[in-house]
XYZ file of C-alpha atoms in Angstrom:
375
model
C -0.023 0.006 0.257
C 2.631 2.007 0.561
C 4.313 1.968 -2.650
C 0.874 2.989 -3.989
C 0.973 6.220 -2.590
C 4.936 6.691 -3.401
C 3.982 6.172 -6.637
C 0.849 8.713 -6.848
C 3.418 11.182 -4.962
C 6.070 10.461 -7.673
C 3.049 11.155 -10.451
C 2.116 14.034 -8.693
C 5.416 15.624 -8.437
C 6.521 15.191 -11.888
C 3.635 17.165 -12.764
C 4.519 19.851 -10.550
C 7.806 19.828 -11.950
C 6.597 20.671 -15.405
C 4.150 23.140 -14.517
C 5.561 26.523 -14.500
C 4.593 28.812 -11.681
C 2.354 31.863 -12.918
C -0.692 33.745 -11.911
C -2.575 31.057 -14.238
C -1.135 28.204 -13.415
C -1.446 29.268 -9.446
C -4.438 27.533 -8.705
C -3.505 24.223 -10.238
C 0.257 23.966 -8.431
C -1.608 25.025 -5.037
C -4.204 21.558 -5.048
C -1.193 19.657 -6.407
C 0.951 20.422 -3.694
C -2.410 20.071 -1.131
C -2.237 16.660 -2.774
C 1.474 16.012 -2.309
C 1.368 17.079 1.254
C -2.237 14.859 2.255
C -0.287 11.843 0.790
C 2.960 12.423 2.472
C 1.273 12.354 6.075
C -1.029 9.512 5.022
C 2.463 8.035 4.009
C 4.211 8.744 7.534
C 1.010 7.486 9.351
C 1.309 3.892 7.342
C 5.513 3.729 8.297
C 4.923 4.785 11.634
C 2.566 1.889 12.120
C 3.381 -0.666 14.160
C 6.773 0.521 15.104
C 8.357 0.726 18.570
C 8.874 4.561 18.741
C 10.480 6.760 16.121
C 13.876 8.232 16.916
C 16.507 7.732 19.204
C 16.266 7.806 22.848
C 17.882 11.147 24.012
C 18.034 12.704 27.712
C 17.746 16.633 26.745
C 19.431 19.001 28.801
C 21.185 22.313 28.700
C 19.665 25.495 28.315
C 18.678 25.267 24.569
C 19.651 22.236 21.723
C 21.240 22.432 18.656
C 21.424 19.261 16.239
C 24.325 18.799 13.657
C 22.893 16.980 10.494
C 24.797 16.662 7.109
C 25.604 13.971 4.382
C 28.289 11.340 5.951
C 32.090 12.583 5.862
C 31.708 16.451 6.138
C 33.387 16.438 9.469
C 30.386 17.137 11.972
C 32.300 15.398 14.240
C 35.040 17.179 14.256
C 33.300 20.194 14.023
C 31.321 19.331 17.229
C 34.356 18.787 19.140
C 36.147 21.788 18.054
C 32.583 23.823 19.517
C 33.143 21.822 22.942
C 37.053 22.205 22.959
C 37.263 18.511 23.243
C 36.782 15.198 22.153
C 33.337 14.130 22.434
C 32.473 12.265 18.949
C 34.641 9.770 17.859
C 36.366 10.951 14.698
C 36.962 8.665 11.456
C 38.166 8.350 8.182
C 35.212 6.505 6.668
C 31.418 7.097 5.831
C 29.075 6.927 8.671
C 31.314 6.794 11.565
C 28.769 8.402 13.496
C 25.986 5.397 13.953
C 24.151 6.972 16.655
C 23.060 10.160 18.205
C 26.258 11.318 20.424
C 25.716 14.570 22.428
C 27.866 17.114 23.792
C 27.554 20.305 26.099
C 28.915 23.143 25.279
C 29.323 26.051 27.932
C 29.742 29.398 26.488
C 29.244 32.656 28.577
C 27.455 30.952 31.048
C 25.347 29.351 28.752
C 24.927 25.429 28.717
C 24.189 24.558 24.920
C 23.049 20.635 24.096
C 25.221 20.035 20.803
C 23.706 16.759 18.793
C 26.079 14.891 16.627
C 23.568 12.940 14.204
C 24.387 10.172 11.767
C 24.513 11.390 8.194
C 21.657 11.735 5.847
C 21.347 10.970 2.357
C 18.901 12.058 -0.006
C 15.827 10.171 0.541
C 16.281 10.262 3.992
C 12.895 11.143 5.069
C 10.976 8.810 3.097
C 12.984 5.716 4.607
C 16.749 5.364 3.753
C 18.779 4.634 6.221
C 17.918 6.102 9.295
C 16.747 9.019 7.779
C 13.781 9.247 9.483
C 14.655 8.914 13.116
C 17.513 11.660 12.221
C 14.902 13.857 11.284
C 12.478 12.994 14.562
C 15.483 14.403 16.683
C 16.023 17.166 13.917
C 12.187 18.641 14.816
C 12.838 18.627 18.710
C 15.484 21.021 18.734
C 16.239 25.068 19.314
C 18.401 25.533 15.678
C 19.751 22.991 13.409
C 23.408 23.887 11.717
C 23.408 21.676 8.585
C 26.778 20.875 8.115
C 28.933 20.391 4.287
C 32.196 21.042 3.066
C 33.981 22.275 0.208
C 33.060 19.396 -1.694
C 29.885 18.335 -0.968
C 27.981 22.267 -0.548
C 25.883 21.486 -3.729
C 24.135 18.958 -1.553
C 22.438 21.813 0.063
C 19.071 22.262 -1.764
C 18.852 17.864 -1.367
C 19.530 18.629 2.818
C 17.042 21.514 2.496
C 14.288 19.137 1.185
C 14.687 16.301 3.008
C 13.736 18.741 6.269
C 11.037 20.417 4.599
C 10.088 16.558 4.012
C 9.763 16.258 7.263
C 7.595 18.470 7.923
C 10.890 21.599 9.247
C 10.897 25.193 8.483
C 14.103 26.215 8.266
C 14.652 29.936 9.121
C 11.091 30.699 7.955
C 9.210 32.851 10.806
C 5.508 30.623 11.040
C 3.190 32.526 8.935
C 0.337 34.209 10.731
C -2.399 32.162 9.632
C -5.070 30.906 11.928
C -7.579 27.990 10.545
C -10.670 26.663 12.677
C -12.765 23.917 11.569
C -16.551 24.851 12.366
C -19.567 22.828 11.926
C -21.629 24.556 8.668
C -21.030 27.706 6.459
C -18.742 26.809 4.201
C -14.729 28.001 4.070
C -14.937 32.011 5.344
C -11.516 33.662 4.588
C -10.712 37.103 6.783
C -7.794 38.446 5.082
C -5.730 41.549 4.088
C -7.667 43.506 0.673
C -3.714 43.561 -1.010
C -3.424 39.505 -0.528
C -1.300 37.729 -2.896
C -3.219 34.848 -3.233
C -6.581 35.142 -4.794
C -9.042 33.237 -1.788
C -10.519 30.923 -4.309
C -7.111 28.984 -4.751
C -7.372 29.440 -0.638
C -10.369 27.387 -0.432
C -9.803 24.912 -2.734
C -6.651 23.747 -0.595
C -8.536 23.507 2.330
C -11.020 21.621 0.521
C -8.233 19.125 -0.905
C -6.868 18.893 2.849
C -10.149 17.893 4.595
C -11.735 21.442 5.449
C -15.342 21.946 4.337
C -15.938 24.537 6.720
C -13.908 26.376 8.070
C -12.982 30.529 9.987
C -9.697 31.253 8.401
C -8.314 34.395 9.484
C -4.653 35.512 7.163
C -2.923 38.620 8.897
C -0.354 38.345 6.622
C -0.629 39.757 2.536
C 2.134 38.058 1.455
C 1.912 34.575 2.490
C 2.362 31.176 0.044
C 1.084 28.541 -0.692
C 2.956 26.222 1.659
C 2.230 28.628 4.268
C -1.448 27.858 3.547
C -0.887 23.775 3.396
C 1.814 23.941 6.670
C -0.781 26.780 8.594
C -4.413 23.248 7.983
C -1.601 20.506 9.340
C -0.455 22.227 11.977
C 1.993 20.440 12.817
C 5.483 22.106 11.437
C 8.740 22.475 13.217
C 10.221 26.662 12.397
C 13.398 25.883 13.415
C 16.522 28.868 13.226
C 19.880 27.367 11.326
C 22.822 27.916 10.005
C 24.813 26.255 6.879
C 28.397 25.652 7.688
C 31.005 24.881 4.971
C 33.471 23.261 6.296
C 37.174 22.075 5.370
C 37.896 25.479 3.908
C 41.513 24.943 4.923
C 41.801 22.629 1.659
C 40.800 24.870 -0.914
C 42.114 28.464 -2.247
C 40.309 31.842 -2.605
C 39.695 31.548 -5.679
C 37.239 28.693 -5.093
C 35.636 29.496 -1.960
C 34.295 32.564 -4.074
C 32.797 29.969 -5.900
C 31.016 28.555 -2.894
C 29.740 31.948 -1.873
C 28.285 32.862 -5.176
C 27.070 29.465 -4.564
C 24.818 30.496 -1.771
C 24.127 33.679 -2.721
C 22.058 32.741 -5.587
C 20.143 30.758 -3.177
C 20.097 33.480 -0.788
C 21.363 31.828 1.740
C 24.741 33.698 2.114
C 23.575 35.104 5.491
C 23.182 31.819 6.883
C 26.432 30.406 5.939
C 29.567 30.200 8.393
C 33.125 28.747 7.025
C 35.244 27.125 8.891
C 37.964 24.540 9.213
C 37.025 22.099 11.995
C 40.911 20.627 12.210
C 42.363 24.224 11.922
C 39.752 25.582 14.620
C 39.071 28.614 11.827
C 36.299 30.621 12.497
C 35.372 28.444 15.091
C 34.810 31.097 17.214
C 32.484 32.798 15.100
C 30.293 29.433 14.848
C 29.829 29.943 18.426
C 28.758 33.299 18.847
C 26.534 33.002 15.829
C 24.756 29.917 17.329
C 24.307 32.043 20.738
C 23.085 35.199 19.006
C 20.247 32.966 16.875
C 19.376 30.765 19.659
C 17.760 34.206 21.016
C 18.525 33.435 24.747
C 18.427 35.672 27.771
C 20.681 34.981 31.019
C 19.028 36.546 33.742
C 21.063 36.989 37.337
C 18.722 36.506 40.255
C 20.001 38.583 43.894
C 18.493 38.004 46.965
C 17.257 41.428 48.913
C 19.987 42.810 50.824
C 22.216 40.032 48.677
C 24.884 40.045 45.985
C 24.198 38.716 42.769
C 24.602 35.033 41.987
C 26.756 35.496 38.062
C 27.825 32.035 38.363
C 24.562 30.162 37.972
C 22.624 33.097 35.427
C 18.921 31.558 34.988
C 18.543 31.001 31.155
C 15.296 31.958 29.058
C 13.797 32.201 25.566
C 13.491 35.958 24.333
C 11.356 37.583 24.948
C 11.425 37.103 28.644
C 9.577 38.791 31.025
C 9.681 39.109 35.113
C 6.785 36.582 34.830
C 8.661 34.093 33.275
C 11.248 34.081 35.846
C 8.602 33.366 38.633
C 7.307 30.603 36.532
C 11.140 28.741 36.577
C 11.032 29.763 40.371
C 7.693 28.135 40.728
C 4.477 28.459 41.320
C 4.297 30.092 44.524
C 6.474 33.366 42.991
C 3.679 33.618 41.007
C 0.749 33.848 43.603
C 2.853 36.169 46.056
C 4.181 37.903 43.922
C 4.124 42.096 44.863
C 7.033 43.355 42.860
C 10.777 43.512 41.536
C 13.444 45.311 41.129
C 15.721 45.446 38.108
C 19.501 46.629 37.316
C 20.088 46.504 33.898
C 19.626 47.443 29.821
C 15.952 47.063 30.403
C 14.932 49.620 33.069
C 15.846 53.678 33.276
C 18.052 53.247 36.214
C 19.558 50.904 38.785
C 17.267 49.078 40.926
C 13.769 50.230 38.743
C 10.966 48.907 40.412
C 8.426 47.115 37.779
C 5.901 44.796 37.097
C 5.391 41.400 36.341
C 4.340 42.005 32.740
C 8.158 44.063 32.856
C 10.288 42.777 29.851
C 13.696 41.510 30.438
C 16.775 41.682 28.656
C 20.674 39.763 28.208
C 22.232 40.363 31.333
C 19.551 41.898 33.589
C 19.398 41.289 37.666
C 16.474 40.822 39.060
C 15.345 40.556 42.615
C 11.864 39.672 43.784
C 9.754 40.566 46.533
C 6.440 38.541 47.708
C 3.507 39.383 49.404
C 3.710 38.555 53.180
C 1.626 35.125 53.599
C -1.621 35.539 56.196
């Protein structure tokens, strides 16, 4: 049965490739993409039936997690070791040295980042080739993805991105501001900006193809794509920041590096790309900083009343963070009995400013929380 679904997907994808995208074909292309997405979901469900769990058993730790993904033999393990500063993941001179997920901890500027060195993936990973589906299931659950290639395999970036896309991962993409709610009757009603780039009839037919016959649809962004509508309908996509890492730059000259730069610039990926040599430690510090910046984490230092701030153990939160988030991390009693807080740092106008529970905190802020007296 799965082969029948795979064949249907193949036929539809061939038709999609042959169809040039323009305003006249937009409606047809939208329905084709919806059919393919629906079949992929059905295929994934069938493949998962009767299997004792999908993925590797990984104990999560640290303030954030970063997956290192890419084809075999591009230096993923060497990169992980270089980032951490010691050998954590085994390095070999043959393909598929890493056959399971190898975790390691990057301690950087007071933040603990769990790195996950994943087994190499190949084209067809999302369809079950090798351990691809297990690897991609791990990637779906992390806070960031490093797509690692080297100076000889950089042209595989399109194939890797396609595998991530097929697995429901939207790399470096903002979640579309679309809300779809099924209703019992009344057809499909769409509330959207007047200058919406998609035709409403196209949106309706996409949703009908995906099993929606009555729904309230609210679109707040005029520049949504066909894929955005499909993704919002499934509501199971993972929107994850990512960095493309080109390894082994010490093995080529500047002329060849410029060719790679041009290749990534043409695909509008250059601003998300870092060139490194893991073995020579070239640009490894730049990559560490880029990881930290893109994770959007803030360090908050707790200060007891009449005491000194604890600079050794910052509270690490996802930005934007409020005083409320600090209270939630400390325990429900801090919310229940919260009175006010005093903050020192960039988020306030003067040191020790008194703030409410809704006050937004910045990286490096110091906070003291005062609770109401319990009766």
